[in-house]
Structures are given as structure tokens and as C-alpha cells.
CSV table of C-alpha atoms and ligand atoms in Angstrom, one decimal:
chain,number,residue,atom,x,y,z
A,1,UNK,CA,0.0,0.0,0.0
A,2,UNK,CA,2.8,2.4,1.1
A,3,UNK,CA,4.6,1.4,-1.9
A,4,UNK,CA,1.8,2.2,-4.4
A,5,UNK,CA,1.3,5.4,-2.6
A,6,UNK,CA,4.7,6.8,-3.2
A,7,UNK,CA,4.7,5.5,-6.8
A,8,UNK,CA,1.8,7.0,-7.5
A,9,UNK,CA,3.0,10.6,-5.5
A,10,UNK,CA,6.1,10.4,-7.6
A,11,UNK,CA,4.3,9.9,-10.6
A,12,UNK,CA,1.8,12.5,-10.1
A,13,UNK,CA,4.8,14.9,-9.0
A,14,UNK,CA,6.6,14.2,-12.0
A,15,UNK,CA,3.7,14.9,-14.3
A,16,UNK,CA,3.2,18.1,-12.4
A,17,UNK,CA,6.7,19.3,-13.1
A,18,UNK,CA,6.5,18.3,-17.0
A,19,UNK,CA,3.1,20.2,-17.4
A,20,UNK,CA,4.8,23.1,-15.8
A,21,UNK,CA,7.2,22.7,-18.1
A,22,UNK,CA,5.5,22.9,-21.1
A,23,UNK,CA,3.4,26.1,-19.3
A,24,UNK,CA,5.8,27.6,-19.3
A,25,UNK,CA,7.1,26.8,-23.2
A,26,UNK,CA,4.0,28.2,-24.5
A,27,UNK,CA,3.2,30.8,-22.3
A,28,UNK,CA,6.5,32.3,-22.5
A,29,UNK,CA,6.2,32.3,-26.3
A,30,UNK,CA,2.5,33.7,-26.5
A,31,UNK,CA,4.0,36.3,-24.5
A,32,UNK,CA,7.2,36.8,-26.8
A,33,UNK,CA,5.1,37.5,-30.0
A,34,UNK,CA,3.0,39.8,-28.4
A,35,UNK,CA,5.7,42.0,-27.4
A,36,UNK,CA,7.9,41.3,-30.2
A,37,UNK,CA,5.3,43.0,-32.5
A,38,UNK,CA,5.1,45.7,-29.6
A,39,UNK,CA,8.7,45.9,-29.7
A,40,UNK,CA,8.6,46.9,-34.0
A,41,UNK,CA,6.1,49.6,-33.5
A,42,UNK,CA,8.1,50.9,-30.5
A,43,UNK,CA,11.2,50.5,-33.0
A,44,UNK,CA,9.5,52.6,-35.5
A,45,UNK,CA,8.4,54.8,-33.4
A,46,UNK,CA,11.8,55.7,-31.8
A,47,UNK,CA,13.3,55.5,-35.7
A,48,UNK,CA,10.4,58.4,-36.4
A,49,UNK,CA,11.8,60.6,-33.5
A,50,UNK,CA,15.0,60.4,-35.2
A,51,UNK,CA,16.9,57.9,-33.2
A,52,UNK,CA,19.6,56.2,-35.9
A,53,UNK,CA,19.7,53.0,-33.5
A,54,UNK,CA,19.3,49.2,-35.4
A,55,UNK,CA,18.2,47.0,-32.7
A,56,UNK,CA,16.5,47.6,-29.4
A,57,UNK,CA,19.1,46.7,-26.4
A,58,UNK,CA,17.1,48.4,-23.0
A,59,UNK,CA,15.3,51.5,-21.6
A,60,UNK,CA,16.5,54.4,-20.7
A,61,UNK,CA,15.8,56.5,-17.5
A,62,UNK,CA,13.2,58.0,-19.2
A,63,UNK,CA,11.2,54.6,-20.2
A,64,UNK,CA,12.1,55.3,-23.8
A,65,UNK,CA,13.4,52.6,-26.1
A,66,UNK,CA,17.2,52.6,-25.9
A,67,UNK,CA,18.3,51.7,-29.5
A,68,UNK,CA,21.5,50.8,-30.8
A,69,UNK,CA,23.9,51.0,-34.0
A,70,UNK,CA,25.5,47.8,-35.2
A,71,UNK,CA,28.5,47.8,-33.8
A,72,UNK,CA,26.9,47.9,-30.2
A,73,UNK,CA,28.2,44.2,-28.6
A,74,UNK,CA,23.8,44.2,-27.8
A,75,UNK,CA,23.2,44.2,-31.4
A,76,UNK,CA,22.7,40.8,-32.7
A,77,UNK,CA,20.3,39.7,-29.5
A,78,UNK,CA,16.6,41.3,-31.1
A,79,UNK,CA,17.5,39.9,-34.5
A,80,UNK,CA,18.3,36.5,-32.5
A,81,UNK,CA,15.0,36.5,-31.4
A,82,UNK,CA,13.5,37.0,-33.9
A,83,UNK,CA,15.0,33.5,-35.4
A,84,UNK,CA,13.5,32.2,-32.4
A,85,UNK,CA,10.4,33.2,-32.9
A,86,UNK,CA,10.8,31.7,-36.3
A,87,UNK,CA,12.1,28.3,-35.5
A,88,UNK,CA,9.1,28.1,-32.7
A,89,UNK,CA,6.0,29.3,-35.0
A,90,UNK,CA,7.8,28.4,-38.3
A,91,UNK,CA,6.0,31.7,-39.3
A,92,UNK,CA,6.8,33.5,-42.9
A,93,UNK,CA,6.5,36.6,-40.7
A,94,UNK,CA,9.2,36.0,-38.6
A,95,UNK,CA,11.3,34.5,-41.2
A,96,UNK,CA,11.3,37.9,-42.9
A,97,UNK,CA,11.6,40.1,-40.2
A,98,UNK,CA,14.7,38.1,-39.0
A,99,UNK,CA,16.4,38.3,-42.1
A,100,UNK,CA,15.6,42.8,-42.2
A,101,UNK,CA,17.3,42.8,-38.9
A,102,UNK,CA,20.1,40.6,-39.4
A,103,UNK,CA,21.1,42.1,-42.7
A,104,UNK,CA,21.1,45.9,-40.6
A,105,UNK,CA,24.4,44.5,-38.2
A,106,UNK,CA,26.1,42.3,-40.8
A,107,UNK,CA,28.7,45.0,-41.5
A,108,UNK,CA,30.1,44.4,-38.1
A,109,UNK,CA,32.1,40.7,-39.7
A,110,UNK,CA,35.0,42.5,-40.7
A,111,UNK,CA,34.8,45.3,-37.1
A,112,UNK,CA,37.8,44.0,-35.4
A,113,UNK,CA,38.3,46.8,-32.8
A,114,UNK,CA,36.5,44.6,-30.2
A,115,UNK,CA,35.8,40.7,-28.8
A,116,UNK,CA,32.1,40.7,-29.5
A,117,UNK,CA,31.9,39.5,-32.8
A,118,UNK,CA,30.0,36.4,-31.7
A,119,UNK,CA,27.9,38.0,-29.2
A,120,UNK,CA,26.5,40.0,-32.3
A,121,UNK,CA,27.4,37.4,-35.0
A,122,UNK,CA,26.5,34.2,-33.9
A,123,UNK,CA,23.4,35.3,-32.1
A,124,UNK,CA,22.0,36.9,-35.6
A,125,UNK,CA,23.9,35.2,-38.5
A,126,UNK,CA,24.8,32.1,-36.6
A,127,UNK,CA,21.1,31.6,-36.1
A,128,UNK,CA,20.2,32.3,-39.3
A,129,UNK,CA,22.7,30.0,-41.0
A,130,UNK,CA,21.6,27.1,-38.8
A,131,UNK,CA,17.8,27.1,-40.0
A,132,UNK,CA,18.3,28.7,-43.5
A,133,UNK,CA,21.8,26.9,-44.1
A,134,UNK,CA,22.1,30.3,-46.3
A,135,UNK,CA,25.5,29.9,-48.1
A,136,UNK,CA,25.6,34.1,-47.3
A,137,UNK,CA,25.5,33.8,-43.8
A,138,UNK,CA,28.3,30.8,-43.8
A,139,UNK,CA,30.4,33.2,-45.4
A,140,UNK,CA,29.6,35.8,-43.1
A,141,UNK,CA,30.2,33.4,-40.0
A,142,UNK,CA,33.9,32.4,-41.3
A,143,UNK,CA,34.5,36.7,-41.8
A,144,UNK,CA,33.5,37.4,-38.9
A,145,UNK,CA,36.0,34.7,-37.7
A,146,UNK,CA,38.6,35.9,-39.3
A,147,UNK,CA,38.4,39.1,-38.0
A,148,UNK,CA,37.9,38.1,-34.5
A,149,UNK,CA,41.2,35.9,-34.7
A,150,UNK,CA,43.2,39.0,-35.4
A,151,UNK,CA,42.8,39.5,-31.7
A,152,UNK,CA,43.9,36.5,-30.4
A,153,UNK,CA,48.0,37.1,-28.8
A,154,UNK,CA,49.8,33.9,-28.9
A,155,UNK,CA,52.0,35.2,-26.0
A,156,UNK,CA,49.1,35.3,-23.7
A,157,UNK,CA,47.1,32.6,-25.6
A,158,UNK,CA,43.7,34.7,-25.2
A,159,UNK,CA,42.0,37.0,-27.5
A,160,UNK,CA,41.4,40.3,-26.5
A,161,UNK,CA,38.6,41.7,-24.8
A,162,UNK,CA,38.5,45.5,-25.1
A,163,UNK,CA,40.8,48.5,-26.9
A,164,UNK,CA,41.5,52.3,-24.7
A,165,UNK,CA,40.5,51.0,-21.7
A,166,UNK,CA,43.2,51.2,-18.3
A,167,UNK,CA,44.4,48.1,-19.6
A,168,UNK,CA,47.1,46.7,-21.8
A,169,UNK,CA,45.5,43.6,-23.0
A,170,UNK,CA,42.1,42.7,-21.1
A,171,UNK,CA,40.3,39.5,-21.3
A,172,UNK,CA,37.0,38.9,-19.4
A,173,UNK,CA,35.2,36.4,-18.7
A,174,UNK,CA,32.8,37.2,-21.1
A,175,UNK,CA,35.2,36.3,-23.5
A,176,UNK,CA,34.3,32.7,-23.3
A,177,UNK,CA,30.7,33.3,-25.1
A,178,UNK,CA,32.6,34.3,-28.6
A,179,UNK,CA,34.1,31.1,-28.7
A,180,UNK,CA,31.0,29.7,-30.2
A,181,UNK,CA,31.7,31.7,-33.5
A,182,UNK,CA,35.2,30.0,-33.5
A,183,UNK,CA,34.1,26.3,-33.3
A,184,UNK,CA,31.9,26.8,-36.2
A,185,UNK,CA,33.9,28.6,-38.6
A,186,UNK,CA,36.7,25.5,-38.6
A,187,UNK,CA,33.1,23.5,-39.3
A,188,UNK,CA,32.2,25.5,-42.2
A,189,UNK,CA,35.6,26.3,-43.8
A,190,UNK,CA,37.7,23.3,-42.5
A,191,UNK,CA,40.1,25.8,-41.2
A,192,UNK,CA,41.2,24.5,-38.1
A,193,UNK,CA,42.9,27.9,-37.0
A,194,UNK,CA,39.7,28.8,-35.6
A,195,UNK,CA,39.6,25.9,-33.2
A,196,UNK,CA,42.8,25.7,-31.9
A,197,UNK,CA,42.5,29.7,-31.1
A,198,UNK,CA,39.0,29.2,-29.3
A,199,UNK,CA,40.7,25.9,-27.1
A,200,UNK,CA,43.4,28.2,-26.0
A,201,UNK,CA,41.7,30.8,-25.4
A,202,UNK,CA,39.2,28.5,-23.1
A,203,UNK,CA,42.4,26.8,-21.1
A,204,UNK,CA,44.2,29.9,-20.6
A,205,UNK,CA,41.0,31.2,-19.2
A,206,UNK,CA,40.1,28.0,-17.0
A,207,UNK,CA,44.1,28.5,-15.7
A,208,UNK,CA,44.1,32.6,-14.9
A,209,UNK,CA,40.4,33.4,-14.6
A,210,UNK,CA,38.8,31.4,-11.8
A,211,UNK,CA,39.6,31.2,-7.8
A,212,UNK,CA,39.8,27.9,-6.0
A,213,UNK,CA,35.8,28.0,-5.5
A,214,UNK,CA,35.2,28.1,-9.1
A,215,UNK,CA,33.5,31.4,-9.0
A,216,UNK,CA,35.6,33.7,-11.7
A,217,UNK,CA,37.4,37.0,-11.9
A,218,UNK,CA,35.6,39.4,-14.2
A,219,UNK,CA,39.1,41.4,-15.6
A,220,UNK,CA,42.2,39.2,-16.2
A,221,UNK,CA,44.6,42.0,-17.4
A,222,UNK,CA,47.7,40.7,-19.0
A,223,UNK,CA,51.2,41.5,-20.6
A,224,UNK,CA,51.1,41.1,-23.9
A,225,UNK,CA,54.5,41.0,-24.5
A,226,UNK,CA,55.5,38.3,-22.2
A,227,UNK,CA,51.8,37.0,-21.5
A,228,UNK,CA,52.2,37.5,-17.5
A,229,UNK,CA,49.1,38.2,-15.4
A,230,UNK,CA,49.6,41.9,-14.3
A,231,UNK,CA,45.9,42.3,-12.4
A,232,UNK,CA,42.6,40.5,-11.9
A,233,UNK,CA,40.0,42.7,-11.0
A,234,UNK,CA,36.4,43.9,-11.9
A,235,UNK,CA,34.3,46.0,-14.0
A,236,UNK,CA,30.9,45.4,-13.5
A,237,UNK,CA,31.0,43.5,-10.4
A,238,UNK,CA,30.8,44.5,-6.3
A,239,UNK,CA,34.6,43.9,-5.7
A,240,UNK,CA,37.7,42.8,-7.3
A,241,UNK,CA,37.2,39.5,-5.4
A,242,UNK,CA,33.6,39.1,-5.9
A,243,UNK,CA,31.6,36.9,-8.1
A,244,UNK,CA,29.5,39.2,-10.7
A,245,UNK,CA,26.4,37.0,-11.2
A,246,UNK,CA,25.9,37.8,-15.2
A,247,UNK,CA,30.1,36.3,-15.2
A,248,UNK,CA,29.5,33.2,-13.6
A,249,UNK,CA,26.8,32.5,-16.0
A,250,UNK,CA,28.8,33.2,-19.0
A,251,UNK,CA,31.4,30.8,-17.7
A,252,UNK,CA,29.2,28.4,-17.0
A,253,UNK,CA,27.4,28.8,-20.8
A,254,UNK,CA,30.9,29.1,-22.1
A,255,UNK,CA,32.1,25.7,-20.4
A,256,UNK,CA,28.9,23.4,-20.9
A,257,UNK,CA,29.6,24.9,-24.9
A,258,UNK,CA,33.7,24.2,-25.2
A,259,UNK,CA,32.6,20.6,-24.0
A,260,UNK,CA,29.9,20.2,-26.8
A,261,UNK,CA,32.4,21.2,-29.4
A,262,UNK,CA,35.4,19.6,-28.0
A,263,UNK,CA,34.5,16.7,-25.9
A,264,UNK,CA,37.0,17.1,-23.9
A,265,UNK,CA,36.5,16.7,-20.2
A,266,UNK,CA,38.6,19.5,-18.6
A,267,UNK,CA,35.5,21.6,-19.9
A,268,UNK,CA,32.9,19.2,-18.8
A,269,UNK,CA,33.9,19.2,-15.0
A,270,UNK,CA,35.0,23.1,-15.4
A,271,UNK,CA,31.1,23.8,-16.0
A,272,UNK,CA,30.2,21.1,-13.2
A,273,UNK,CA,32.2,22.7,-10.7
A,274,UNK,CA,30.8,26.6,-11.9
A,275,UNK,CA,27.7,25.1,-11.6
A,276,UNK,CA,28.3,24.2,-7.9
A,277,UNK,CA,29.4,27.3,-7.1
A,278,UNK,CA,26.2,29.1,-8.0
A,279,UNK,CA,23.7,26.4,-7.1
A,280,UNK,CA,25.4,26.0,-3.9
A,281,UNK,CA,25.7,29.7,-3.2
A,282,UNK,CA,23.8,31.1,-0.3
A,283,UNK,CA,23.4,34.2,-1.8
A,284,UNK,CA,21.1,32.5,-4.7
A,285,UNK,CA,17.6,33.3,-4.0
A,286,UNK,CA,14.8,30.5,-3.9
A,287,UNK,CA,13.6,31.6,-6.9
A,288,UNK,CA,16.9,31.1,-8.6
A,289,UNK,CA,17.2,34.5,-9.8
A,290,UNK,CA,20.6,36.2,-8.5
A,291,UNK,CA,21.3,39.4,-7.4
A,292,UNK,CA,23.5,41.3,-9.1
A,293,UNK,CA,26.7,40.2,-7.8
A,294,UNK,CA,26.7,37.1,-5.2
A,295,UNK,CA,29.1,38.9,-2.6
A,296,UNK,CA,26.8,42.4,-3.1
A,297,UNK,CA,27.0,44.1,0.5
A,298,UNK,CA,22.8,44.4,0.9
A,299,UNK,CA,21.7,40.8,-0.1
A,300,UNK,CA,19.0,40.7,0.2
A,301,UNK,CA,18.2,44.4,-0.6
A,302,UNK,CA,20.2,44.4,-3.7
A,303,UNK,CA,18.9,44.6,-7.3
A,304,UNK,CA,18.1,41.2,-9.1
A,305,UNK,CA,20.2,40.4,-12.5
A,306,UNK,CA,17.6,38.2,-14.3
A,307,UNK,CA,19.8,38.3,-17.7
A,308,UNK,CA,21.9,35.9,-15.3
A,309,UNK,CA,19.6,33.8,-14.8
A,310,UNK,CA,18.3,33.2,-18.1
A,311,UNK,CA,22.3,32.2,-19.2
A,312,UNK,CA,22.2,30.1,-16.5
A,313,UNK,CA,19.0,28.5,-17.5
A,314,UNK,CA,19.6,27.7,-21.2
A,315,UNK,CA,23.1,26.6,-20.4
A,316,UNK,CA,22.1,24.3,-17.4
A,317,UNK,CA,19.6,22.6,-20.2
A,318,UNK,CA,22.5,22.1,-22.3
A,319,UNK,CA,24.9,20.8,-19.7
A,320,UNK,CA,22.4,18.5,-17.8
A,321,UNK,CA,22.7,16.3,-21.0
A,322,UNK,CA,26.3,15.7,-20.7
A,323,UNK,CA,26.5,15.1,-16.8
A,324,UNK,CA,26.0,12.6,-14.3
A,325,UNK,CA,24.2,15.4,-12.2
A,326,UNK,CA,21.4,16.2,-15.2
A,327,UNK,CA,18.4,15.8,-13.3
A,328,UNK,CA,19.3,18.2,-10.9
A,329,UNK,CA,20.3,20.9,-13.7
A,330,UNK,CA,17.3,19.9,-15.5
A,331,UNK,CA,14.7,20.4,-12.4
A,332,UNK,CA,17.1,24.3,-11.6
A,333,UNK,CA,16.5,25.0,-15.1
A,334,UNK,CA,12.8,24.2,-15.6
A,335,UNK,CA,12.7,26.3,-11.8
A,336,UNK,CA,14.2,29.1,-13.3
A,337,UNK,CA,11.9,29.5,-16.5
A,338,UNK,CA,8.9,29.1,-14.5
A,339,UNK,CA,9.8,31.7,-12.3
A,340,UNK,CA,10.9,34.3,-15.0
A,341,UNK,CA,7.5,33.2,-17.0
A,342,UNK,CA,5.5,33.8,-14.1
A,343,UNK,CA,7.0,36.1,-12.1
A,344,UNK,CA,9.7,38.5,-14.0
A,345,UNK,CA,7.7,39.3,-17.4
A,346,UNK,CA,6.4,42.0,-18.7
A,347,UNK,CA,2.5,42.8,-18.5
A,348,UNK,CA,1.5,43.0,-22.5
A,349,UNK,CA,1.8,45.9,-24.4
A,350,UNK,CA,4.4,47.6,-21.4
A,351,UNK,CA,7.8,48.1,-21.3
A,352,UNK,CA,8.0,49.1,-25.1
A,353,UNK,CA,7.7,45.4,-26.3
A,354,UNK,CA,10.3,43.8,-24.0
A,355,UNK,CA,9.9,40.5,-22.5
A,356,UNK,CA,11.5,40.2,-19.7
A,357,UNK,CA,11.7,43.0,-16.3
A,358,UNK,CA,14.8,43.2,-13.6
A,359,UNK,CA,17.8,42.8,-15.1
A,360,UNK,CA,21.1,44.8,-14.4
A,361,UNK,CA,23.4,46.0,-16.8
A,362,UNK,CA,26.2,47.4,-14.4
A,363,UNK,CA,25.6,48.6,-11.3
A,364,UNK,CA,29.0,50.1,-10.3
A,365,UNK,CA,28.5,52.2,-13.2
A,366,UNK,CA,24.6,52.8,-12.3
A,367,UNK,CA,23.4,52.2,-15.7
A,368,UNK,CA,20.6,49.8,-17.0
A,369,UNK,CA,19.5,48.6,-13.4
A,370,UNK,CA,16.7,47.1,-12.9
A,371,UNK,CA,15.4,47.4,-16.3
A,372,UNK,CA,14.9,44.9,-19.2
A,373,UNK,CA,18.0,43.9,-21.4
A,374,UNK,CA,17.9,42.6,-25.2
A,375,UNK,CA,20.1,39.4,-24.0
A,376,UNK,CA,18.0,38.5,-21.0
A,377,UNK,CA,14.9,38.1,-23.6
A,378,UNK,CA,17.3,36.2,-25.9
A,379,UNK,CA,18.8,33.8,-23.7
A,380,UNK,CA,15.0,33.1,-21.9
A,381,UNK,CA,14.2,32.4,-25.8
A,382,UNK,CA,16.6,30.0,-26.0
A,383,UNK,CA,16.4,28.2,-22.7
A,384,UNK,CA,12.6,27.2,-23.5
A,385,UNK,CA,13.7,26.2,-27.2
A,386,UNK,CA,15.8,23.6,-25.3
A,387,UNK,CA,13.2,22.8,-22.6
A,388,UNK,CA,11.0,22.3,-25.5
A,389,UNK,CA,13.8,20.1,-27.6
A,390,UNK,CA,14.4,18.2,-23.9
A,391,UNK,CA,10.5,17.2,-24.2
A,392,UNK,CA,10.6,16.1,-27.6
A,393,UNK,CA,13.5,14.2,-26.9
A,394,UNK,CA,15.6,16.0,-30.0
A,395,UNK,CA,19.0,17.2,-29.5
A,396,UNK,CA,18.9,19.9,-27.0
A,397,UNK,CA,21.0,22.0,-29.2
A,398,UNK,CA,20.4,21.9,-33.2
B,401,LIG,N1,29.3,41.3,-22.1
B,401,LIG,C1,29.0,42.5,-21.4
B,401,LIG,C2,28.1,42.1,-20.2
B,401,LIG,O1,27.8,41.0,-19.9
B,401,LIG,O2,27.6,43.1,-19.6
């Protein structure tokens, strides 16, 4: 009797959990073509009152759409989501509209002056090529790879992160999410230069970014003519020695990914133990949405950085199918998209057609906190493509 009872509690439990999880799928995307075609009129709007933006990356203090040119590292996430959009609906609509606002940032494949190449490339073109298969966009993809290699230093075996800042040669941690770019240019052109700059790149990173914890250093400034370590330090964290919530994510993303393209374990146990650090981490709220930083001084009066969260859920997704500890990562993922779909949108038709409330840019610089970001609506896009993929038992990434 006992026996049958629990089978039938962990049954019922189960179900419960899978029907959230499909809630939550198509709730979240009802939601995102709503204020997606909120977001174009807001767009035009803003275009109207002469604003010479492309793409829509937050708001600004005044609740007016913040938009911004191409070479902005925000600009590929709106044209991102609108692939998305198309890959879920399969939608001519979308299709189109993806295409407009890819072709507006495409110049930015041969823009070396900075590391974000994939954060705007891959999210737009990458997307594209991988449901249109486009020969354009291929092309495009292996540019764009080019140009970002010319920033790679063999001395210090990274590629580098920003130009005119305090620093000689800065990586951050950031870094880690162009890598993606990399791995699929050597695919598409057979030029393994790509690839071996992208594996360096990630082991000199796993060796000089993180602290014995796992959590990472924001800033590793280096030498770039002997490749020492001069500094490690922070830019949009609390501290030089604290965790910055968004940068744990991105490690963790950036980890789960290098092991999908590499198969190498080093990567594999690198985003296990990242993972730790933040699941484990008292300062992560029950909801599993972080603060802003996990050593801020206020917890729990501090600002909440829901773009973190939404990294950490479509990369948890992605890792819990490589790992002996996938349930768990499955259940905090499926936690976290519930709890943005429920309790961190935005009501229709507000917030000039974003999707997603609470995020924070930087808060040492006190700008775009607590406000939506274009990347926290792309990566919660993502994360429920791969919840969905996860419940159709396809690949959880295509
Ligand atoms: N890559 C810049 C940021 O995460 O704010």
C-alpha cells in the first residue's frame, strides 16, 4: 500500500513538473510574439523621433526605447529573437523580419576593434545559417572569424577583450561566449585555426580566470608582450574579489559549450564545478534569480540580474545532458523559466515590447538597473527552445 502510494506521489509529481514545463514553453512564447510586435512599433516609433539606432538593447531612465547601431556588442540579441520566434511558430512573418534585422548588423564581420563578434554574430547570422543553411550567412560566419582571430595574442594565448580601456591587454570572462563563432567557422571552412585559437583561449582562461571555489574574476589584465598576469579585478562586479552574477553565468554557458564542441572533459567538470558554485551559493535566491553580484553588500536588498539567470538556464539545459548530475540541472532550469515566465515578465503591451523585467546591466557604473536587457529576452528564448527540444527528446542543441 505504502509502496503504491509513493509510486503513485512520484508519478503525479513528475507529471506536475513536465506540465509546468511545457506552461511555461508556450506561455513564455504567447508572451514573446506579443511583445515582439510591440517591440517593431516601439522600433519605428523611436526610428520616427529620429533615433539612428538598429536594434533595441534596454530602456533608458526615461522609459524610452534605448536603441542601438550595429557595432553595439547588444546588437545581434533582437535579430536573434527574432530567429527564435521563427524556429518556434515556423511563421513566414518572422522568417522575414529576422532576415531585415540581421542584414542591418552584418557590417560588423569585418569590425575587429572589439571581442564581441560572436555576441553579435552568432546570435544573428549564426542563427540564421543554422535554419536557413544560407551559403551568405556561412560566409559571413567564417568573416567574422577571421576578424575576430586577429585579436587572439599567442604570447598570452587569449584573444582580446576591449581596446583604450586602463588596460594593456584585457580578457573577461565574457570572453568565453565568442568562442561559439570560432568552433563553427573550422566546421564550415575546414580551417582549423579557428579551433585551436578558441581551445586556448578557453584553457588559458580556466588556468588565470577562476579562484579555487570556481567562482571567476571578471578582468584578467595581461602583458602582452611576455603573456604575465599583471591584475585581476572587476568592472561590473561588487569587488575585485567578488563573483559578478551575469560572469558566472557566461562561464558556466561558455564551459557546458567548449565541452559540446570539443569533448574534452577538462570543460565538462569546469562547468560542473561553476555550476556548484552558484547552485550552492547562499546568496542565490529560492527563486533562482541572482542578485547582481553574489558577494553584493545588501543581499537581500540588492537589485536582481535576471539576464543571469536566463544564461544560467539555457546553459544548465545544455549541460544536464552531458553530466551525471542532469536531473538536478534539468529540475534548476525548468525552476528558473517558471519563475521568470511567471513572475519576471512584462504585462503586454508595457515596457515598449520587451519581454523580460529586472535585469542589471552594471551597477558600479549605475546604468541599466533594474530594467529589461535585449540578452535576458534572448537567452530566456533559448532556454525554453531547449526545454522544449528536452521534451521532444531531440537534440537539446540543433
Ligand atoms: N558582455 C557584457 C556584459 O555582460 O555586460
Amino acid at each position: 500500500m505504502n509502496k503504491k502510494y509513493t509510486i503513485v506521489c512520484l508519478l503525479g509529481a513528475f507529471l506536475q513538473l513536465n506540465a509546468f514545463a511545457q506552461k511555461s514553453v508556450s506561455k513564455g512564447f504567447a508572451l514573446a510574439q506579443k511583445q515582439t510586435e510591440v517591440m517593431l512599433s516601439s522600433i519605428d516609433q523611436a526610428k520616427n523621433s529620429g533615433n539612428v539606432g538598429v536594434t533595441p538593447r534596454s530602456l533608458t531612465a526615461n522609459g524610452d526605447l534605448a536603441l542601438v547601431p550595429s557595432k553595439d556588442w547588444c546588437s545581434g540579441f533582437f535579430p536573434g529573437e527574432l530567429w527564435f520566434l521563427y524556429q518556434y511558430t515556423g511563421q513566414e512573418k518572422w522568417l522575414k523580419l529576422a532576415k531585415t534585422f540581421t542584414a542591418f548588423i552584418e557590417d560588423q564581420k569585418t569590425n575587429g576593434g572589439t571581442h564581441d563578434m560572436g555576441f553579435k554574430i552568432y546570435t544573428s547570422v549564426g542563427n540564421g545559417y543554422r535554419l536557413t543553411k544560407d551559403p551568405h550567412y556561412r560566409d559571413v560566419i567564417i568573416e567574422g572569424a577571421k576578424t575576430l582571430s586577429t585579436r587572439f595574442n599567442p604570447k598570452v594565448g587569449c584573444i582580446k577583450s576591449w581596446d583604450n580601456r586602463i588596460w594593456k591587454f584585457p580578457v573577461i570572462i565574457d570572453n568565453m561566449m565568442n568562442l561559439e563563432l570560432l568552433f563553427e567557422a573550422t566546421k564550415l571552412s575546414g580551417d582549423s585555426s579557428f579551433y585551436k585559437i578558441a581551445v586556448t583561449h578557453a584553457n588559458t582562461t580556466i588556468k588565470n580566470h577562476f579562484r579555487a571555489n570556481y567562482s571567476s574574476y571578471h578582468v584578467v589584465s595581461y602583458d602582452p608582450e611576455t603573456g604575465e598576469v599583471l591584475k585581476k579585478q572587476t568592472h561590473q562586479g561588487y569587488a575585485d574579489e567578488s563573483a559578478w552574477s551575469r560572469g558566472q553565468s557566461w562561464a558556466l554557458y561558455g564551459y557546458t559549450m567548449c565541452y559540446r564542441e570539443t569533448g574534452d572533459k577538462t570543460y565538462l567538470r569546469q562547468a560542473e564545478n561553476v555550476a556548484k558554485f552558484i547552485l550552492d551559493n547562499p546568496a542565490l535566491p529560492q527563486d533562482l534569480v541572482p542578485y547582481w553580484d553574489y558577494n553584493a553588500p545588501n543581499i537581500p536588498n540588492e537589485q536582481r540580474d535576471v539576464s543571469a539567470a536566463a544564461v544560467m538556464a539555457s546553459a544548465l539545459y545544455e549541460l544536464s545532458t552531458y553530466s551525471t548530475n542532469g536531473k538536478l540541472y534539468r529540475g534548476k532550469a525548468d525552476l528558473i523559466v517558471k519563475n521568470l515566465t511567471d513572475r519576471y515578465t512584462a504585462g503586454p503591451g508595457t515596457s515598449k515590447g520587451f519581454i523580460l523585467l529586472h535585469s542589471t546591466g552594471s551597477r558600479p557604473a549605475n546604468t541599466e538597473v533594474d530594467l529589461p536587457l535585449s540578452y535576458a529576452d534572448y537567452y530566456y528564448l533559448e532556454a525554453l527552445l531547449r526545454q522544449k527540444h528536452l521534451d521532444d527528446k531531440k537534440p537539446v542543441v540543433d
